[in-house]
Coordinates of C-alpha atoms in Angstrom, one line a residue:
Chain A
M27 CA 9.4 61.4 -68.4
E28 CA 9.7 60.5 -64.8
R29 CA 9.3 56.8 -64.0
E30 CA 7.4 55.7 -61.0
L31 CA 9.7 53.9 -58.5
I32 CA 9.0 51.2 -55.9
S33 CA 11.2 50.6 -53.0
K34 CA 12.7 47.2 -52.4
K35 CA 10.7 46.7 -49.2
E36 CA 7.4 47.6 -50.9
L37 CA 8.2 45.3 -53.7
L38 CA 8.9 42.3 -51.4
D39 CA 5.7 43.0 -49.5
E40 CA 3.6 43.4 -52.6
K41 CA 4.8 40.3 -54.4
G42 CA 5.4 38.2 -51.4
I43 CA 9.0 37.3 -52.3
S44 CA 12.0 37.0 -50.1
Y45 CA 15.3 38.8 -50.1
G46 CA 16.9 35.5 -51.1
Q47 CA 14.8 35.2 -54.2
L48 CA 15.4 38.7 -55.3
Y49 CA 19.2 38.4 -54.9
R50 CA 19.1 35.0 -56.6
W51 CA 17.3 36.4 -59.6
K52 CA 19.7 39.3 -59.8
R53 CA 22.6 36.9 -59.8
K54 CA 21.0 34.9 -62.5
Q55 CA 20.6 38.1 -64.4
L56 CA 16.8 37.8 -64.6
I57 CA 16.7 41.4 -63.3
P58 CA 18.9 43.8 -65.1
E59 CA 21.6 45.6 -63.2
E60 CA 20.3 49.1 -64.3
W61 CA 17.0 48.6 -62.6
F62 CA 18.6 48.7 -59.2
I63 CA 18.5 52.4 -58.4
R64 CA 20.1 53.6 -55.2
K65 CA 18.7 56.6 -53.4
S66 CA 19.3 57.9 -50.0
T67 CA 16.4 58.2 -47.7
F68 CA 16.1 59.2 -44.1
T69 CA 16.9 55.6 -43.0
G70 CA 20.0 55.5 -45.1
Q71 CA 20.5 54.0 -48.6
E72 CA 17.6 52.3 -50.1
T73 CA 17.2 50.5 -53.4
F74 CA 14.4 51.4 -55.8
F75 CA 13.1 49.8 -59.0
P76 CA 11.2 51.2 -61.9
K77 CA 7.7 50.1 -60.8
D78 CA 6.0 49.0 -64.0
L79 CA 9.1 47.2 -65.3
I80 CA 9.9 45.3 -62.1
L81 CA 6.3 44.3 -61.4
A82 CA 5.9 42.9 -64.9
R83 CA 9.2 41.1 -64.7
I84 CA 8.5 39.5 -61.4
D85 CA 5.1 38.3 -62.5
K86 CA 6.8 36.8 -65.5
I87 CA 9.4 35.1 -63.5
M88 CA 6.9 33.7 -61.0
N89 CA 4.7 32.4 -63.8
M90 CA 7.5 30.7 -65.7
K91 CA 9.8 29.5 -62.9
D92 CA 7.8 26.3 -62.4
D93 CA 8.3 25.2 -66.0
L94 CA 11.7 26.5 -66.7
S95 CA 15.0 26.4 -64.8
L96 CA 16.4 29.8 -63.8
D97 CA 19.1 29.5 -66.5
E98 CA 16.6 28.8 -69.2
L99 CA 14.6 31.7 -68.0
A100 CA 17.6 34.0 -68.1
D101 CA 18.1 33.1 -71.7
K102 CA 14.6 34.0 -72.5
L103 CA 14.8 37.4 -70.7
S104 CA 18.3 38.4 -71.6
P105 CA 18.6 41.3 -73.9
L106 CA 21.0 39.4 -76.2
L107 CA 19.5 38.9 -79.6
P108 CA 18.6 35.3 -79.9
A109 CA 19.4 33.2 -82.9
Y110 CA 15.8 32.9 -83.9
E111 CA 15.0 33.1 -87.6
M112 CA 11.8 32.9 -89.4
R113 CA 10.6 32.6 -92.9
K114 CA 8.5 35.5 -94.3
S115 CA 5.6 33.2 -95.0
D116 CA 5.6 31.9 -91.4
L117 CA 5.8 35.5 -90.2
E118 CA 2.7 36.3 -92.1
K119 CA 0.9 33.1 -91.1
R120 CA 1.5 33.6 -87.4
N121 CA 0.4 37.2 -87.5
I122 CA 3.5 38.4 -85.6
V123 CA 3.8 41.3 -88.0
S124 CA 0.7 42.5 -89.9
S125 CA 0.5 41.8 -93.6
I126 CA 0.2 45.5 -94.4
V127 CA 3.7 46.1 -93.0
L128 CA 5.1 43.1 -94.9
Q129 CA 3.4 44.3 -98.2
R130 CA 4.7 47.8 -97.8
F131 CA 8.2 47.2 -96.6
A132 CA 9.0 43.7 -97.7
S133 CA 7.1 43.3 -100.9
E134 CA 10.2 42.6 -103.0
D135 CA 11.4 39.8 -100.6
A136 CA 10.3 36.3 -101.7
S137 CA 8.0 34.5 -99.3
E138 CA 10.6 31.8 -98.6
I139 CA 13.2 34.3 -97.5
V140 CA 14.5 33.8 -93.9
Y141 CA 14.7 36.8 -91.7
T142 CA 17.1 37.0 -88.8
F143 CA 16.0 38.1 -85.4
D144 CA 17.1 41.7 -85.8
I145 CA 15.2 42.2 -89.0
L146 CA 12.1 40.6 -87.3
L147 CA 12.6 43.1 -84.5
Y148 CA 12.6 46.1 -86.9
F149 CA 9.4 44.9 -88.5
Y150 CA 7.9 44.3 -85.1
V151 CA 8.7 47.8 -83.9
V152 CA 7.4 49.4 -87.0
D153 CA 4.3 47.4 -86.9
K154 CA 3.7 48.2 -83.2
L155 CA 3.9 51.9 -83.8
L156 CA 1.7 51.7 -86.9
Q157 CA -0.9 49.7 -85.1
A158 CA -1.0 52.2 -82.3
G159 CA -1.9 54.8 -84.9
E160 CA 1.0 57.0 -83.9
M161 CA 3.0 56.8 -87.1
S162 CA 2.4 57.1 -90.8
M163 CA 3.6 54.7 -93.5
E164 CA 6.2 57.1 -94.7
E165 CA 7.5 57.6 -91.2
G166 CA 7.6 53.9 -90.9
E167 CA 10.0 53.7 -93.7
H168 CA 12.3 56.2 -92.0
L169 CA 12.1 54.3 -88.8
L170 CA 13.1 51.1 -90.6
Q171 CA 16.1 52.8 -92.1
T172 CA 17.1 54.3 -88.8
L173 CA 16.9 50.9 -87.0
R174 CA 18.8 49.2 -89.8
E175 CA 21.5 51.7 -89.7
H176 CA 22.0 52.4 -86.0
F177 CA 20.5 49.6 -83.9
P178 CA 23.4 47.1 -84.4
K179 CA 25.8 49.7 -83.0
F180 CA 24.3 49.2 -79.5
E181 CA 25.3 45.6 -79.6
T182 CA 23.9 44.2 -76.3
K183 CA 23.4 47.5 -74.5
P184 CA 19.9 48.5 -73.6
C185 CA 18.5 51.3 -75.7
D186 CA 15.3 53.2 -76.2
L187 CA 13.7 54.4 -79.3
V188 CA 12.3 58.0 -79.2
F189 CA 9.9 59.3 -81.8
I190 CA 9.3 63.0 -81.8
R191 CA 7.4 65.4 -83.9
K192 CA 7.4 69.2 -84.1
M193 CA 5.2 71.2 -86.4
G194 CA 4.4 68.0 -88.3
V195 CA 8.1 67.2 -88.9
S196 CA 9.0 63.9 -87.4
S197 CA 12.3 62.3 -86.4
F198 CA 13.6 59.3 -84.6
A199 CA 16.4 58.8 -82.2
L200 CA 18.0 55.8 -80.6
L201 CA 19.6 56.3 -77.2
S202 CA 21.3 54.2 -74.7
V203 CA 19.5 54.1 -71.4
P204 CA 19.3 55.3 -68.6
V205 CA 19.2 58.8 -69.9
E206 CA 17.3 62.0 -69.2
M207 CA 16.0 64.1 -72.1
Y208 CA 14.5 67.4 -72.3
F209 CA 13.1 69.0 -75.4
E210 CA 12.3 72.6 -76.5
N211 CA 8.8 73.8 -76.5
G212 CA 6.6 72.5 -79.2
V213 CA 8.2 69.2 -79.5
K214 CA 5.8 66.3 -78.9
V215 CA 7.2 63.0 -77.8
V216 CA 5.0 60.7 -79.8
A217 CA 6.4 57.5 -78.5
R218 CA 9.2 56.2 -76.4
L219 CA 9.8 52.4 -76.6
S220 CA 12.3 50.3 -74.8
M221 CA 14.0 48.1 -77.3
T222 CA 14.8 45.6 -74.6
E223 CA 11.1 45.3 -73.9
C224 CA 10.3 44.9 -77.5
I225 CA 12.9 42.2 -77.8
E226 CA 11.3 40.4 -74.9
Q227 CA 7.8 40.7 -76.3
L228 CA 8.9 39.5 -79.7
K229 CA 10.8 36.6 -78.1
G230 CA 7.6 35.7 -76.2
K231 CA 5.7 35.6 -79.5
L232 CA 8.2 33.5 -81.3
V233 CA 8.7 30.8 -78.8
Chain B
M21 CA 31.7 22.8 -81.8
A22 CA 34.2 24.8 -79.8
E23 CA 34.2 22.1 -77.1
E24 CA 36.1 19.7 -79.3
N25 CA 38.9 22.2 -79.8
R26 CA 39.6 22.6 -76.2
R27 CA 43.1 21.4 -75.2
D28 CA 44.9 21.0 -71.9
L29 CA 47.5 23.4 -70.8
K30 CA 50.3 22.6 -68.3
M31 CA 53.0 25.1 -67.2
I32 CA 55.6 25.0 -64.6
G33 CA 57.9 27.8 -63.5
E34 CA 57.9 31.4 -64.3
T35 CA 55.7 31.6 -67.3
S36 CA 53.5 34.0 -69.3
T37 CA 51.2 33.3 -72.1
A38 CA 48.3 34.7 -74.0
G39 CA 44.8 33.7 -72.9
G40 CA 42.5 31.5 -74.8
I41 CA 40.1 28.7 -74.6
F42 CA 41.3 25.5 -72.9
R43 CA 40.0 22.3 -71.3
N44 CA 42.1 21.8 -68.2
I45 CA 44.8 24.2 -67.1
K46 CA 47.4 23.2 -64.5
V47 CA 50.0 25.8 -63.6
T48 CA 52.6 25.8 -61.0
G49 CA 54.8 28.7 -60.2
E50 CA 54.5 32.3 -61.2
T51 CA 52.1 32.6 -64.2
V52 CA 50.7 35.5 -66.1
F53 CA 47.9 35.2 -68.7
N54 CA 47.8 38.3 -70.9
G55 CA 44.2 37.9 -72.0
D56 CA 40.8 36.3 -71.3
V57 CA 40.9 32.7 -70.2
D58 CA 38.0 30.4 -70.8
C59 CA 38.5 26.8 -69.5
V60 CA 36.8 23.9 -67.8
K61 CA 39.1 23.5 -64.9
L62 CA 41.9 25.7 -63.7
S63 CA 44.1 24.5 -60.9
H64 CA 47.2 26.4 -59.8
I65 CA 49.8 26.5 -57.2
G66 CA 51.8 29.7 -56.7
E67 CA 51.0 33.1 -58.1
L68 CA 48.6 33.5 -60.9
E69 CA 47.7 36.7 -62.7
I70 CA 45.2 37.0 -65.4
K71 CA 45.1 40.3 -67.2
G72 CA 41.7 39.6 -68.6
G73 CA 38.5 37.9 -67.6
L74 CA 38.3 34.3 -66.4
R75 CA 35.4 32.0 -67.1
A76 CA 35.7 28.5 -65.8
E77 CA 33.7 25.7 -64.3
E78 CA 36.1 25.0 -61.6
L79 CA 38.9 27.0 -60.1
K80 CA 41.3 25.6 -57.5
I81 CA 43.6 28.0 -55.9
T82 CA 46.7 27.3 -53.8
G83 CA 48.4 30.6 -53.4
E84 CA 47.5 33.9 -55.0
C85 CA 45.1 34.5 -57.8
D86 CA 44.6 37.9 -59.3
V87 CA 42.0 38.4 -62.1
Q88 CA 41.7 41.8 -63.7
G89 CA 38.7 41.2 -65.8
G90 CA 35.3 39.7 -64.9
L91 CA 35.3 36.5 -63.0
A92 CA 32.6 33.9 -63.7
V93 CA 33.2 30.5 -62.1
G94 CA 31.1 27.5 -61.2
A95 CA 33.1 26.4 -58.2
V96 CA 36.0 27.9 -56.4
S97 CA 38.0 26.0 -53.8
G98 CA 41.4 26.2 -52.2
R99 CA 43.3 28.4 -49.9
G100 CA 45.2 31.6 -50.3
E101 CA 44.2 34.9 -51.8
L102 CA 41.6 35.6 -54.5
K103 CA 41.4 39.0 -56.1
A104 CA 38.9 40.0 -58.7
E105 CA 39.2 43.5 -60.0
S106 CA 36.0 43.9 -61.9
G107 CA 33.3 41.9 -60.2
A108 CA 32.8 38.2 -59.6
R109 CA 29.9 35.8 -60.1
I110 CA 30.6 32.4 -58.5
E111 CA 28.2 29.6 -58.0
K112 CA 30.0 27.9 -55.1
I113 CA 33.0 29.0 -53.0
K114 CA 34.7 26.9 -50.4
F115 CA 37.8 28.9 -49.6
T116 CA 40.3 29.5 -46.8
G117 CA 42.0 32.9 -47.0
N118 CA 41.3 36.3 -48.2
I119 CA 38.8 37.4 -50.9
E120 CA 39.0 40.8 -52.4
V121 CA 36.6 41.9 -55.1
S122 CA 36.2 45.3 -56.6
G123 CA 32.7 45.7 -57.7
D124 CA 30.0 43.2 -56.8
C125 CA 30.5 39.6 -55.7
E126 CA 27.5 37.4 -56.4
T127 CA 27.6 33.9 -55.1
G128 CA 25.4 30.9 -54.7
T129 CA 27.0 29.4 -51.6
L130 CA 29.9 31.0 -49.9
E131 CA 31.8 29.1 -47.2
L132 CA 34.8 31.1 -46.2
N133 CA 37.3 30.8 -43.4
G134 CA 39.2 34.0 -43.5
A135 CA 38.4 37.6 -44.5
F136 CA 37.0 39.5 -47.3
N137 CA 37.0 43.0 -48.6
I138 CA 34.2 43.9 -51.1
P139 CA 33.4 47.6 -51.6
G140 CA 30.3 46.7 -53.5
L141 CA 27.5 44.2 -53.0
L142 CA 28.2 40.7 -51.6
S143 CA 25.2 38.5 -52.3
S144 CA 24.8 34.8 -51.5
E145 CA 22.1 32.3 -51.1
R146 CA 23.9 30.6 -48.3
M147 CA 26.8 32.3 -46.7
E148 CA 28.8 30.9 -43.9
V149 CA 31.8 33.0 -42.8
Q150 CA 34.3 32.2 -40.1
M151 CA 36.1 35.4 -39.6
F152 CA 39.9 35.3 -39.2
G153 CA 40.5 39.0 -40.0
S154 CA 38.6 42.1 -40.7
C155 CA 35.8 41.7 -43.2
K156 CA 34.2 44.6 -45.2
A157 CA 31.4 45.0 -47.6
A158 CA 29.1 47.9 -48.5
E159 CA 26.1 45.7 -48.8
I160 CA 25.4 42.0 -48.1
G161 CA 22.2 40.4 -49.3
G162 CA 20.9 36.8 -49.6
S163 CA 18.8 34.2 -48.0
N164 CA 20.8 32.5 -45.2
L165 CA 23.6 34.6 -43.9
R166 CA 25.7 33.5 -41.0
V167 CA 28.8 35.2 -39.7
R168 CA 31.0 33.9 -36.9
R169 CA 34.2 34.9 -35.4
S170 CA 36.6 32.0 -35.4
R171 CA 37.6 30.7 -32.0
K172 CA 41.2 30.3 -33.2
S173 CA 41.3 33.9 -34.4
K174 CA 42.0 35.2 -30.8
L175 CA 45.1 33.1 -30.6
L176 CA 46.2 34.1 -34.1
H177 CA 45.7 37.7 -33.1
L178 CA 48.3 37.4 -30.4
F179 CA 50.9 36.3 -32.9
K180 CA 49.9 38.5 -35.8
P181 CA 48.1 41.6 -34.7
G182 CA 46.1 43.2 -37.4
G183 CA 42.8 45.1 -37.6
P184 CA 40.0 44.1 -35.3
I185 CA 38.3 40.8 -36.3
E186 CA 34.9 42.0 -37.2
L187 CA 32.5 42.5 -40.1
T188 CA 31.7 46.0 -41.2
A189 CA 28.9 46.7 -43.6
D190 CA 26.4 49.5 -44.4
L191 CA 23.4 47.2 -45.0
I192 CA 22.8 43.5 -44.4
E193 CA 19.6 42.0 -45.8
G194 CA 18.6 38.4 -45.8
D195 CA 15.8 36.0 -44.9
T196 CA 17.7 34.5 -42.0
V197 CA 20.5 36.6 -40.7
D198 CA 22.7 35.4 -37.9
L199 CA 25.6 37.7 -37.0
E200 CA 28.5 38.0 -34.5
Y201 CA 31.0 40.8 -34.1
T202 CA 29.4 42.9 -36.8
I203 CA 29.1 46.6 -37.2
A204 CA 26.3 47.6 -39.5
E205 CA 24.0 50.6 -40.0
V206 CA 20.9 48.6 -41.1
V207 CA 20.1 44.9 -40.8
R208 CA 16.9 43.7 -42.4
G209 CA 15.5 40.2 -42.4
N210 CA 12.7 37.8 -41.5
R211 CA 14.6 36.1 -38.8
V212 CA 17.4 38.1 -37.3
T213 CA 19.8 37.0 -34.6
I214 CA 22.3 39.5 -33.3
G215 CA 25.1 37.8 -31.5
P216 CA 27.9 39.0 -29.2
G217 CA 30.0 42.0 -30.1
C218 CA 27.6 43.6 -32.6
R219 CA 26.9 47.3 -33.0
I220 CA 23.9 47.8 -35.2
G221 CA 22.1 51.1 -35.9
R222 CA 18.8 49.7 -36.9
V223 CA 17.2 46.2 -37.1
E224 CA 14.1 45.7 -39.2
Y225 CA 12.6 42.2 -38.8
R226 CA 9.4 40.4 -39.7
G227 CA 9.5 37.2 -37.7
D228 CA 11.9 36.4 -34.9
Y229 CA 14.5 38.7 -33.4
T230 CA 17.0 38.0 -30.7
A231 CA 19.9 40.0 -29.5
H232 CA 22.8 39.0 -27.3
K233 CA 23.2 40.9 -24.1
S234 CA 26.6 42.3 -25.1
A235 CA 25.3 43.6 -28.5
S236 CA 24.3 47.1 -28.9
V237 CA 21.3 47.8 -31.1
K238 CA 20.1 51.4 -31.3
E239 CA 16.6 50.6 -32.5
S240 CA 14.7 47.5 -33.6
V241 CA 11.5 47.7 -35.6
R242 CA 9.0 44.9 -36.3
Q243 CA 7.3 45.2 -39.7

């Protein structure tokens, strides 16, 4: 999957930001290091960004920078798992994860049980794929297991979740990004999710 | 909670110690820390080597300071030589001497009298450099960038000849860029001033652009 790139110059023009702002945000770690992609062009080295990611991020920064200091913003955007916790009943009430998922995968947990952020994240990812109609309930169970088993190993490194299917047999993989992947014929990539983005989305919902 | 456990550390002479979490560290002489150091304020005189990362709110250097891990400091001041071997992130630097960083050096304000050698990116919101020696960086970026050759450097050069006193960089990008004695392939900015002794391949600017008559600029493009 080739990502569309945007050059630094185009980005500055399109968003009306200055070099200073861009470098400041980079220093404050609002823009992750791995989004700065260097490529040589006919005018020498140029920096490119993944277009969809950087545009969304800059909108987010511009929207929030009036209310929050840059350091607070960095906390919100950082890929570190925050210390948020939530009771199962609240989770259901606030509709962060649909009740179907909770019934199916967390029916034995009492409603006053407190989930840590990573567990919330797993439910959120499963819910997201189920809602998109890309995954069945049984597959959801496998996914949950995969995440529980392997996601903590990435610690703070960014990773992607890949969900593939061939001849009706599905499997999941977690990989650290950036990475390029090629499959044999007949393999269908059902979904590829950036866990970092999921963390951000979930954080946005919880706060 | 960790804040309450922070203690002061004072050492004099040729010493070595493990790293750790401290409040204020004052060391004089030749000192080696064998691990990561996290402190509020570190001031040292002499030679200091940290075989790990350094995180501090304030760092005051008189002499040589060599940090092998990552360097994250609120404010750096002093004179001498600062070496960071795996990148540096510093909010404010006011320094006289030589700065050497392997990796990127990201700063809020940088006031430097001396020289630097940064093979990666040097970024700064406000950079003011008085060059006393040859300065090198692959890329320089920020908002206000100002580079001057120190008047005294000519005199100094007579006594202690070294490399040419100029700044070499591949790319310089900033909102306001004001350069002197700089060799760069590309300079980009909103307001660009190219001073004496510059050799620039290409200038891209949006607002104002002036070049000194002794500067050589191959092409300049307004965007």
